[in-house]
């Protein structure tokens, strides 16, 4: 619980461990929390806490700020404490006349099995196998939430939560069979200390059971489903519930917000149980709030600081009623300022300044006679990298939104209808592209975006959404128009529009637009989209068709730079085999042949044409090759963790299987480990043996053709296994990056030599715009061993390209970095 002032650049790290071990040298540490609070009191107008769970939502940070008289956004400490404890909140809901889920409290070291069995009996639940949810009373983000069957298993799961140290109080709740989960954002639009909560359009959370029989999962909305791309959840805003039920949800959330004394904004979750609600004891429920003609509405969780990721519910729901990301956050901050008399004048000054700047920008546009430059960001597709593509495209689109001279349209390349992603001879009409309204982009998977497009044009759904949206916007407008600072809504409600790929290119050409390509793999990276755009004379980001085609084929890439060995650029020997041949042959013979040809004991296998770690595995014996071959034969979407002879994480597999595979010697590198904190020492350190001279790096290259500039390389520290997973590469919360490599590992001279080699490779391959090169580097000499080139690299909020741009002098922030790539596309076209 030490406080540090970090630089804005560090916010783009994958995970706090990315900079834990750098804090001493890079950040200002406060010796105590009260010293930290004093620093805030002297230096900031208002604090926006976004710490989830303990200390953030239980009143901890709020109490610290209150004692130091520092204004902050959100609910005061006592009210936080009251609402955060799920058991206490449930008792209070019950006392206030709300329907509640029957629950049983278990405290650490006080678990009475007989009382738990009695409770099962009191609510007519079978004590042997009755289905319940077990969850910590005071933890956020669904952490520790599990399903149990019967009293014994429920007790075991509760003990598990205690032993993991998640919480020392647990509640066991009836599993609401047949229920639909919902979540609703509430915005306080009152003046001064008068609360006026308005509930936005709630979201229905539709959970789909795991389809594959070997992974039996219970359908609960857990941490992974909330924050990582998964096809097991879909969102519907507004919910597909009867209008009376939606009204009941909105009214109930508003009452709860007032009753618990919440401030500024919150998110409240609950369940709708269609009639008859068999999982609720019925005796005294008839008169309680939440009973409707169509079923029961129950509120289960009060979240005082809702998620703030790009696609979180706050932004999904706000965008449905006219707010962009920046506008909703600004509205929340300015509403909070209005509660503190000391901030009223600053708030007014902020409003006046932003209006003046807005007017000046508009005047400049009129004076120069310039209209906005149109840009289209395209993402999606149907390769195994499509979810990363959605994250990349969303991030690029949101960053480019900040430029007043750009008009940016997000576009989804829809999955092909039954075409193999390896059939490159696609007729242009066989692919569809949808232009998307703001709110439809904010989803977790391409499948969900695609399904939402069809839902958004379904006439009955259009009518219901439009009516509810107008109702909420009218309520917001009436309340917010009284506030001097409200700048109005900035998102219009539009329909998604479907085009064939060729129609879309014609449309882009007519708009004199530039295309930002964020489609990873498949036709986005093999030169297909690049050729089509080039033929139409449309400028686009990244390398041209020939360089794209070469780099998509790992063998062709190696051949193209084979002659550069004298400059310190080397390639790894490769053996290419048709997948079909592999599946028909004796695997022991193939294994022995590979070992002899490649002169190695350990083999690295990868698809010949996929990127981003898809299907990349380390094989140590014929049995490993058999596991891999069986996965291809069974068209498995992933290899489970640790199914090969050496420990590893989950390996995403290419679907459909690739036509050919590449086998290479596995290059041994020394692991860099981040040491865990010890009892004596609160800091974490880098541990590197330095026995092997090779390290794996990833390097971004940016610039014009023939003049490519290498950014600082990154070493990525693996969390499990030998090969970085898709998650470690692109998702916040996993993987640790070191950019540039620490001087203790790689000298300045070796670093410079490495960058020169990377630039020479990029220029030889004809790269332009930007790309990412993965290689092994010799830490003594700086010579490189090429792994692969990604011509449409990941552009998610936590990808290494962002880290590398931030280590440039001066630092290049993400919005400026993406704008630079767009400007390079224009420059090339001109």
mmCIF file of N, CA and C in Angstrom, residues 417-528:
data_model
loop_
_atom_site.group_PDB
_atom_site.id
_atom_site.type_symbol
_atom_site.label_atom_id
_atom_site.label_comp_id
_atom_site.label_asym_id
_atom_site.label_seq_id
_atom_site.Cartn_x
_atom_site.Cartn_y
_atom_site.Cartn_z
ATOM 1 N N UNK A 417 -18.553 -15.934 -45.446
ATOM 2 C CA UNK A 417 -19.623 -16.923 -45.339
ATOM 3 C C UNK A 417 -19.143 -18.242 -45.922
ATOM 4 N N UNK A 418 -18.569 -19.055 -45.035
ATOM 5 C CA UNK A 418 -18.174 -20.409 -45.448
ATOM 6 C C UNK A 418 -16.899 -20.511 -46.256
ATOM 7 N N UNK A 419 -16.204 -19.389 -46.489
ATOM 8 C CA UNK A 419 -14.941 -19.479 -47.248
ATOM 9 C C UNK A 419 -13.828 -19.869 -46.299
ATOM 10 N N UNK A 420 -12.929 -20.666 -46.762
ATOM 11 C CA UNK A 420 -11.730 -20.941 -45.955
ATOM 12 C C UNK A 420 -10.875 -19.687 -45.964
ATOM 13 N N UNK A 421 -10.281 -19.389 -44.800
ATOM 14 C CA UNK A 421 -9.435 -18.197 -44.753
ATOM 15 C C UNK A 421 -8.157 -18.399 -45.556
ATOM 16 N N UNK A 422 -7.914 -19.634 -46.002
ATOM 17 C CA UNK A 422 -6.701 -19.870 -46.793
ATOM 18 C C UNK A 422 -6.993 -19.796 -48.290
ATOM 19 N N UNK A 423 -8.259 -19.672 -48.631
ATOM 20 C CA UNK A 423 -8.584 -19.542 -50.051
ATOM 21 C C UNK A 423 -8.394 -18.084 -50.431
ATOM 22 N N UNK A 424 -7.204 -17.760 -50.912
ATOM 23 C CA UNK A 424 -6.888 -16.351 -51.147
ATOM 24 C C UNK A 424 -7.571 -15.795 -52.397
ATOM 25 N N UNK A 425 -8.102 -16.687 -53.228
ATOM 26 C CA UNK A 425 -8.716 -16.232 -54.463
ATOM 27 C C UNK A 425 -10.180 -15.859 -54.210
ATOM 28 N N UNK A 426 -10.363 -14.990 -53.217
ATOM 29 C CA UNK A 426 -11.743 -14.653 -52.829
ATOM 30 C C UNK A 426 -12.342 -13.696 -53.847
ATOM 31 N N UNK A 427 -13.567 -13.969 -54.257
ATOM 32 C CA UNK A 427 -14.225 -12.960 -55.092
ATOM 33 C C UNK A 427 -14.601 -11.829 -54.155
ATOM 34 N N UNK A 428 -14.416 -10.599 -54.643
ATOM 35 C CA UNK A 428 -14.594 -9.439 -53.764
ATOM 36 C C UNK A 428 -15.997 -9.374 -53.172
ATOM 37 N N UNK A 429 -16.955 -9.911 -53.915
ATOM 38 C CA UNK A 429 -18.337 -9.807 -53.441
ATOM 39 C C UNK A 429 -18.631 -10.785 -52.308
ATOM 40 N N UNK A 430 -17.698 -11.743 -52.074
ATOM 41 C CA UNK A 430 -17.987 -12.751 -51.044
ATOM 42 C C UNK A 430 -17.708 -12.231 -49.640
ATOM 43 N N UNK A 431 -17.093 -11.047 -49.535
ATOM 44 C CA UNK A 431 -16.825 -10.481 -48.214
ATOM 45 C C UNK A 431 -17.688 -9.247 -48.009
ATOM 46 N N UNK A 432 -18.200 -9.098 -46.787
ATOM 47 C CA UNK A 432 -19.002 -7.916 -46.458
ATOM 48 C C UNK A 432 -18.235 -7.025 -45.491
ATOM 49 N N UNK A 433 -18.494 -5.730 -45.594
ATOM 50 C CA UNK A 433 -17.944 -4.759 -44.648
ATOM 51 C C UNK A 433 -19.117 -3.945 -44.108
ATOM 52 N N UNK A 434 -19.176 -3.795 -42.808
ATOM 53 C CA UNK A 434 -20.225 -2.964 -42.180
ATOM 54 C C UNK A 434 -19.584 -1.678 -41.662
ATOM 55 N N UNK A 435 -20.199 -0.523 -41.986
ATOM 56 C CA UNK A 435 -19.793 0.708 -41.295
ATOM 57 C C UNK A 435 -20.611 0.742 -40.006
ATOM 58 N N UNK A 436 -19.945 1.081 -38.908
ATOM 59 C CA UNK A 436 -20.568 0.920 -37.594
ATOM 60 C C UNK A 436 -20.842 2.248 -36.892
ATOM 61 N N UNK A 437 -21.988 2.347 -36.220
ATOM 62 C CA UNK A 437 -22.196 3.493 -35.343
ATOM 63 C C UNK A 437 -21.335 3.333 -34.089
ATOM 64 N N UNK A 438 -21.102 4.432 -33.391
ATOM 65 C CA UNK A 438 -20.200 4.472 -32.224
ATOM 66 C C UNK A 438 -20.472 3.323 -31.252
ATOM 67 N N UNK A 439 -21.734 3.160 -30.850
ATOM 68 C CA UNK A 439 -22.029 2.222 -29.756
ATOM 69 C C UNK A 439 -21.822 0.761 -30.145
ATOM 70 N N UNK A 440 -21.896 0.442 -31.442
ATOM 71 C CA UNK A 440 -21.774 -0.962 -31.854
ATOM 72 C C UNK A 440 -20.335 -1.472 -31.826
ATOM 73 N N UNK A 441 -19.369 -0.553 -31.825
ATOM 74 C CA UNK A 441 -17.966 -0.979 -31.807
ATOM 75 C C UNK A 441 -17.595 -1.518 -30.425
ATOM 76 N N UNK A 442 -18.279 -1.023 -29.392
ATOM 77 C CA UNK A 442 -17.864 -1.294 -28.019
ATOM 78 C C UNK A 442 -18.331 -2.673 -27.557
ATOM 79 N N UNK A 443 -17.721 -3.686 -28.139
ATOM 80 C CA UNK A 443 -18.042 -5.074 -27.827
ATOM 81 C C UNK A 443 -16.745 -5.836 -27.613
ATOM 82 N N UNK A 444 -16.851 -7.093 -27.146
ATOM 83 C CA UNK A 444 -15.646 -7.862 -26.838
ATOM 84 C C UNK A 444 -15.205 -8.810 -27.944
ATOM 85 N N UNK A 445 -16.119 -9.176 -28.855
ATOM 86 C CA UNK A 445 -15.725 -10.106 -29.924
ATOM 87 C C UNK A 445 -16.306 -9.653 -31.258
ATOM 88 N N UNK A 446 -15.648 -10.073 -32.356
ATOM 89 C CA UNK A 446 -16.143 -9.712 -33.688
ATOM 90 C C UNK A 446 -17.501 -10.371 -33.937
ATOM 91 N N UNK A 447 -17.683 -11.590 -33.395
ATOM 92 C CA UNK A 447 -18.976 -12.267 -33.578
ATOM 93 C C UNK A 447 -20.094 -11.442 -32.953
ATOM 94 N N UNK A 448 -19.798 -10.861 -31.797
ATOM 95 C CA UNK A 448 -20.807 -10.063 -31.103
ATOM 96 C C UNK A 448 -21.125 -8.777 -31.876
ATOM 97 N N UNK A 449 -20.074 -8.139 -32.424
ATOM 98 C CA UNK A 449 -20.298 -6.927 -33.234
ATOM 99 C C UNK A 449 -21.157 -7.285 -34.450
ATOM 100 N N UNK A 450 -20.809 -8.403 -35.095
ATOM 101 C CA UNK A 450 -21.524 -8.838 -36.296
ATOM 102 C C UNK A 450 -23.004 -9.103 -35.982
ATOM 103 N N UNK A 451 -23.242 -9.853 -34.886
ATOM 104 C CA UNK A 451 -24.623 -10.157 -34.489
ATOM 105 C C UNK A 451 -25.373 -8.869 -34.127
ATOM 106 N N UNK A 452 -24.661 -7.940 -33.482
ATOM 107 C CA UNK A 452 -25.293 -6.663 -33.079
ATOM 108 C C UNK A 452 -25.704 -5.832 -34.298
ATOM 109 N N UNK A 453 -24.957 -5.981 -35.416
ATOM 110 C CA UNK A 453 -25.323 -5.264 -36.654
ATOM 111 C C UNK A 453 -26.708 -5.709 -37.129
ATOM 112 N N UNK A 454 -26.914 -7.032 -37.137
ATOM 113 C CA UNK A 454 -28.222 -7.552 -37.585
ATOM 114 C C UNK A 454 -29.328 -7.166 -36.607
ATOM 115 N N UNK A 455 -28.993 -7.227 -35.305
ATOM 116 C CA UNK A 455 -29.995 -6.866 -34.290
ATOM 117 C C UNK A 455 -30.384 -5.393 -34.432
ATOM 118 N N UNK A 456 -29.380 -4.551 -34.775
ATOM 119 C CA UNK A 456 -29.619 -3.099 -34.846
ATOM 120 C C UNK A 456 -30.505 -2.687 -36.018
ATOM 121 N N UNK A 457 -30.638 -3.567 -37.033
ATOM 122 C CA UNK A 457 -31.491 -3.188 -38.174
ATOM 123 C C UNK A 457 -32.801 -3.971 -38.183
ATOM 124 N N UNK A 458 -33.033 -4.764 -37.137
ATOM 125 C CA UNK A 458 -34.271 -5.546 -37.039
ATOM 126 C C UNK A 458 -35.395 -4.574 -36.650
ATOM 127 N N UNK A 459 -36.456 -4.412 -37.488
ATOM 128 C CA UNK A 459 -37.435 -3.327 -37.305
ATOM 129 C C UNK A 459 -38.024 -3.204 -35.898
ATOM 130 N N UNK A 460 -38.417 -4.341 -35.303
ATOM 131 C CA UNK A 460 -39.038 -4.270 -33.974
ATOM 132 C C UNK A 460 -38.034 -3.755 -32.934
ATOM 133 N N UNK A 461 -36.802 -4.230 -33.068
ATOM 134 C CA UNK A 461 -35.735 -3.818 -32.140
ATOM 135 C C UNK A 461 -35.413 -2.328 -32.312
ATOM 136 N N UNK A 462 -35.403 -1.870 -33.555
ATOM 137 C CA UNK A 462 -35.133 -0.451 -33.854
ATOM 138 C C UNK A 462 -36.173 0.424 -33.157
ATOM 139 N N UNK A 463 -37.436 0.001 -33.251
ATOM 140 C CA UNK A 463 -38.542 0.791 -32.675
ATOM 141 C C UNK A 463 -38.417 0.870 -31.150
ATOM 142 N N UNK A 464 -38.148 -0.276 -30.501
ATOM 143 C CA UNK A 464 -38.050 -0.307 -29.025
ATOM 144 C C UNK A 464 -36.851 0.525 -28.557
ATOM 145 N N UNK A 465 -35.685 0.300 -29.200
ATOM 146 C CA UNK A 465 -34.464 1.017 -28.809
ATOM 147 C C UNK A 465 -34.648 2.516 -28.968
ATOM 148 N N UNK A 466 -35.222 2.901 -30.096
ATOM 149 C CA UNK A 466 -35.405 4.319 -30.395
ATOM 150 C C UNK A 466 -36.319 4.994 -29.346
ATOM 151 N N UNK A 467 -37.393 4.302 -28.983
ATOM 152 C CA UNK A 467 -38.346 4.869 -28.005
ATOM 153 C C UNK A 467 -37.675 5.042 -26.637
ATOM 154 N N UNK A 468 -36.974 3.982 -26.189
ATOM 155 C CA UNK A 468 -36.327 4.045 -24.865
ATOM 156 C C UNK A 468 -35.200 5.077 -24.861
ATOM 157 N N UNK A 469 -34.455 5.118 -25.969
ATOM 158 C CA UNK A 469 -33.342 6.069 -26.077
ATOM 159 C C UNK A 469 -33.858 7.502 -25.979
ATOM 160 N N UNK A 470 -34.928 7.778 -26.726
ATOM 161 C CA UNK A 470 -35.502 9.132 -26.702
ATOM 162 C C UNK A 470 -35.965 9.510 -25.297
ATOM 163 N N UNK A 471 -36.552 8.526 -24.601
ATOM 164 C CA UNK A 471 -37.050 8.781 -23.239
ATOM 165 C C UNK A 471 -35.902 9.154 -22.299
ATOM 166 N N UNK A 472 -34.804 8.372 -22.347
ATOM 167 C CA UNK A 472 -33.662 8.631 -21.455
ATOM 168 C C UNK A 472 -32.993 9.954 -21.827
ATOM 169 N N UNK A 473 -32.830 10.206 -23.131
ATOM 170 C CA UNK A 473 -32.163 11.449 -23.560
ATOM 171 C C UNK A 473 -32.984 12.678 -23.172
ATOM 172 N N UNK A 474 -34.296 12.537 -23.218
ATOM 173 C CA UNK A 474 -35.179 13.661 -22.819
ATOM 174 C C UNK A 474 -34.993 13.959 -21.327
ATOM 175 N N UNK A 475 -34.941 12.882 -20.502
ATOM 176 C CA UNK A 475 -34.728 13.066 -19.053
ATOM 177 C C UNK A 475 -33.380 13.739 -18.799
ATOM 178 N N UNK A 476 -32.342 13.260 -19.506
ATOM 179 C CA UNK A 476 -30.998 13.818 -19.328
ATOM 180 C C UNK A 476 -30.945 15.286 -19.768
ATOM 181 N N UNK A 477 -31.555 15.559 -20.922
ATOM 182 C CA UNK A 477 -31.540 16.919 -21.476
ATOM 183 C C UNK A 477 -32.211 17.907 -20.519
ATOM 184 N N UNK A 478 -33.371 17.493 -19.991
ATOM 185 C CA UNK A 478 -34.107 18.381 -19.075
ATOM 186 C C UNK A 478 -33.262 18.728 -17.850
ATOM 187 N N UNK A 479 -32.588 17.727 -17.287
ATOM 188 C CA UNK A 479 -31.793 17.959 -16.073
ATOM 189 C C UNK A 479 -30.488 18.692 -16.381
ATOM 190 N N UNK A 480 -29.782 18.242 -17.432
ATOM 191 C CA UNK A 480 -28.448 18.791 -17.700
ATOM 192 C C UNK A 480 -28.496 20.192 -18.321
ATOM 193 N N UNK A 481 -29.605 20.529 -18.968
ATOM 194 C CA UNK A 481 -29.684 21.868 -19.584
ATOM 195 C C UNK A 481 -29.666 22.973 -18.519
ATOM 196 N N UNK A 482 -29.937 22.581 -17.253
ATOM 197 C CA UNK A 482 -29.889 23.574 -16.156
ATOM 198 C C UNK A 482 -28.442 23.852 -15.752
ATOM 199 N N UNK A 483 -27.513 22.992 -16.188
ATOM 200 C CA UNK A 483 -26.104 23.150 -15.797
ATOM 201 C C UNK A 483 -25.373 23.990 -16.832
ATOM 202 N N UNK A 484 -24.682 25.036 -16.363
ATOM 203 C CA UNK A 484 -23.938 25.905 -17.290
ATOM 204 C C UNK A 484 -22.881 25.127 -18.055
ATOM 205 N N UNK A 485 -22.331 24.088 -17.392
ATOM 206 C CA UNK A 485 -21.171 23.410 -17.965
ATOM 207 C C UNK A 485 -21.516 22.342 -18.992
ATOM 208 N N UNK A 486 -22.792 21.952 -19.096
ATOM 209 C CA UNK A 486 -23.104 20.835 -19.995
ATOM 210 C C UNK A 486 -22.939 21.248 -21.457
ATOM 211 N N UNK A 487 -22.118 20.484 -22.177
ATOM 212 C CA UNK A 487 -21.782 20.859 -23.567
ATOM 213 C C UNK A 487 -22.672 20.150 -24.594
ATOM 214 N N UNK A 488 -23.710 19.450 -24.138
ATOM 215 C CA UNK A 488 -24.615 18.767 -25.070
ATOM 216 C C UNK A 488 -24.134 17.369 -25.406
ATOM 217 N N UNK A 489 -24.965 16.622 -26.152
ATOM 218 C CA UNK A 489 -24.608 15.262 -26.573
ATOM 219 C C UNK A 489 -23.709 15.343 -27.802
ATOM 220 N N UNK A 490 -22.832 14.368 -27.964
ATOM 221 C CA UNK A 490 -21.931 14.430 -29.128
ATOM 222 C C UNK A 490 -21.915 13.145 -29.951
ATOM 223 N N UNK A 491 -22.874 12.247 -29.697
ATOM 224 C CA UNK A 491 -22.971 11.016 -30.494
ATOM 225 C C UNK A 491 -24.387 10.943 -31.066
ATOM 226 N N UNK A 492 -24.491 10.745 -32.372
ATOM 227 C CA UNK A 492 -25.825 10.594 -32.964
ATOM 228 C C UNK A 492 -26.105 9.109 -33.157
ATOM 229 N N UNK A 493 -27.368 8.768 -33.139
ATOM 230 C CA UNK A 493 -27.753 7.362 -33.281
ATOM 231 C C UNK A 493 -27.872 7.042 -34.767
ATOM 232 N N UNK A 494 -26.967 6.199 -35.251
ATOM 233 C CA UNK A 494 -27.005 5.851 -36.673
ATOM 234 C C UNK A 494 -27.183 4.344 -36.821
ATOM 235 N N UNK A 495 -27.549 3.934 -38.013
ATOM 236 C CA UNK A 495 -27.699 2.508 -38.301
ATOM 237 C C UNK A 495 -26.387 1.973 -38.884
ATOM 238 N N UNK A 496 -26.046 0.721 -38.605
ATOM 239 C CA UNK A 496 -24.913 0.132 -39.331
ATOM 240 C C UNK A 496 -25.326 -0.094 -40.788
ATOM 241 N N UNK A 497 -24.369 0.003 -41.718
ATOM 242 C CA UNK A 497 -24.701 -0.200 -43.142
ATOM 243 C C UNK A 497 -23.784 -1.290 -43.698
ATOM 244 N N UNK A 498 -24.397 -2.233 -44.435
ATOM 245 C CA UNK A 498 -23.633 -3.349 -45.002
ATOM 246 C C UNK A 498 -23.280 -3.073 -46.462
ATOM 247 N N UNK A 499 -22.013 -3.313 -46.809
ATOM 248 C CA UNK A 499 -21.531 -3.188 -48.192
ATOM 249 C C UNK A 499 -20.801 -4.484 -48.554
ATOM 250 N N UNK A 500 -20.725 -4.787 -49.848
ATOM 251 C CA UNK A 500 -19.765 -5.821 -50.253
ATOM 252 C C UNK A 500 -18.395 -5.142 -50.178
ATOM 253 N N UNK A 501 -17.326 -5.934 -50.128
ATOM 254 C CA UNK A 501 -15.990 -5.352 -50.007
ATOM 255 C C UNK A 501 -15.728 -4.358 -51.141
ATOM 256 N N UNK A 502 -16.137 -4.710 -52.376
ATOM 257 C CA UNK A 502 -15.891 -3.815 -53.516
ATOM 258 C C UNK A 502 -16.726 -2.536 -53.406
ATOM 259 N N UNK A 503 -18.003 -2.681 -52.977
ATOM 260 C CA UNK A 503 -18.856 -1.478 -52.799
ATOM 261 C C UNK A 503 -18.242 -0.547 -51.758
ATOM 262 N N UNK A 504 -17.704 -1.167 -50.690
ATOM 263 C CA UNK A 504 -17.105 -0.360 -49.613
ATOM 264 C C UNK A 504 -15.890 0.403 -50.137
ATOM 265 N N UNK A 505 -15.064 -0.277 -50.956
ATOM 266 C CA UNK A 505 -13.884 0.403 -51.518
ATOM 267 C C UNK A 505 -14.318 1.564 -52.422
ATOM 268 N N UNK A 506 -15.376 1.346 -53.212
ATOM 269 C CA UNK A 506 -15.903 2.428 -54.074
ATOM 270 C C UNK A 506 -16.373 3.604 -53.219
ATOM 271 N N UNK A 507 -17.043 3.285 -52.106
ATOM 272 C CA UNK A 507 -17.568 4.310 -51.198
ATOM 273 C C UNK A 507 -16.419 5.110 -50.573
ATOM 274 N N UNK A 508 -15.356 4.387 -50.157
ATOM 275 C CA UNK A 508 -14.191 5.028 -49.552
ATOM 276 C C UNK A 508 -13.511 5.947 -50.574
ATOM 277 N N UNK A 509 -13.433 5.461 -51.813
ATOM 278 C CA UNK A 509 -12.787 6.248 -52.876
ATOM 279 C C UNK A 509 -13.560 7.544 -53.136
ATOM 280 N N UNK A 510 -14.880 7.393 -53.200
ATOM 281 C CA UNK A 510 -15.747 8.562 -53.437
ATOM 282 C C UNK A 510 -15.586 9.595 -52.316
ATOM 283 N N UNK A 511 -15.372 9.107 -51.087
ATOM 284 C CA UNK A 511 -15.245 10.014 -49.935
ATOM 285 C C UNK A 511 -13.844 10.634 -49.848
ATOM 286 N N UNK A 512 -12.943 10.254 -50.817
ATOM 287 C CA UNK A 512 -11.540 10.730 -50.808
ATOM 288 C C UNK A 512 -10.904 10.453 -49.437
ATOM 289 N N UNK A 513 -11.133 9.249 -48.955
ATOM 290 C CA UNK A 513 -10.706 8.891 -47.597
ATOM 291 C C UNK A 513 -9.409 8.096 -47.612
ATOM 292 N N UNK A 514 -8.844 7.923 -46.416
ATOM 293 C CA UNK A 514 -7.693 7.061 -46.213
ATOM 294 C C UNK A 514 -8.164 5.881 -45.357
ATOM 295 N N UNK A 515 -7.586 4.707 -45.576
ATOM 296 C CA UNK A 515 -7.994 3.517 -44.813
ATOM 297 C C UNK A 515 -6.882 3.120 -43.848
ATOM 298 N N UNK A 516 -7.258 2.958 -42.591
ATOM 299 C CA UNK A 516 -6.324 2.441 -41.590
ATOM 300 C C UNK A 516 -6.620 0.953 -41.459
ATOM 301 N N UNK A 517 -5.680 0.107 -41.912
ATOM 302 C CA UNK A 517 -5.914 -1.342 -41.897
ATOM 303 C C UNK A 517 -5.519 -1.918 -40.531
ATOM 304 N N UNK A 518 -6.489 -2.527 -39.843
ATOM 305 C CA UNK A 518 -6.216 -3.169 -38.549
ATOM 306 C C UNK A 518 -6.713 -4.617 -38.564
ATOM 307 N N UNK A 519 -6.782 -5.207 -39.777
ATOM 308 C CA UNK A 519 -7.205 -6.610 -39.911
ATOM 309 C C UNK A 519 -5.950 -7.477 -39.826
ATOM 310 N N UNK A 520 -5.825 -8.266 -38.745
ATOM 311 C CA UNK A 520 -4.633 -9.105 -38.566
ATOM 312 C C UNK A 520 -4.797 -10.441 -39.278
ATOM 313 N N UNK A 521 -3.763 -10.840 -40.012
ATOM 314 C CA UNK A 521 -3.803 -12.147 -40.683
ATOM 315 C C UNK A 521 -4.762 -12.148 -41.863
ATOM 316 N N UNK A 522 -4.860 -13.286 -42.555
ATOM 317 C CA UNK A 522 -5.812 -13.442 -43.663
ATOM 318 C C UNK A 522 -5.664 -12.356 -44.707
ATOM 319 N N UNK A 523 -6.807 -11.902 -45.245
ATOM 320 C CA UNK A 523 -6.759 -10.948 -46.359
ATOM 321 C C UNK A 523 -6.294 -9.557 -45.935
ATOM 322 N N UNK A 524 -6.218 -9.318 -44.613
ATOM 323 C CA UNK A 524 -5.734 -8.014 -44.140
ATOM 324 C C UNK A 524 -4.230 -7.912 -44.173
ATOM 325 N N UNK A 525 -3.560 -9.072 -44.183
ATOM 326 C CA UNK A 525 -2.101 -9.032 -44.049
ATOM 327 C C UNK A 525 -1.380 -9.730 -45.195
ATOM 328 N N UNK A 526 -2.142 -10.352 -46.119
ATOM 329 C CA UNK A 526 -1.459 -11.094 -47.192
ATOM 330 C C UNK A 526 -1.416 -10.325 -48.510
ATOM 331 N N UNK A 527 -1.776 -9.045 -48.467
ATOM 332 C CA UNK A 527 -1.706 -8.217 -49.682
ATOM 333 C C UNK A 527 -3.026 -8.084 -50.408
ATOM 334 N N UNK A 528 -4.068 -8.861 -50.016
ATOM 335 C CA UNK A 528 -5.346 -8.819 -50.750
ATOM 336 C C UNK A 528 -6.014 -7.453 -50.626
#
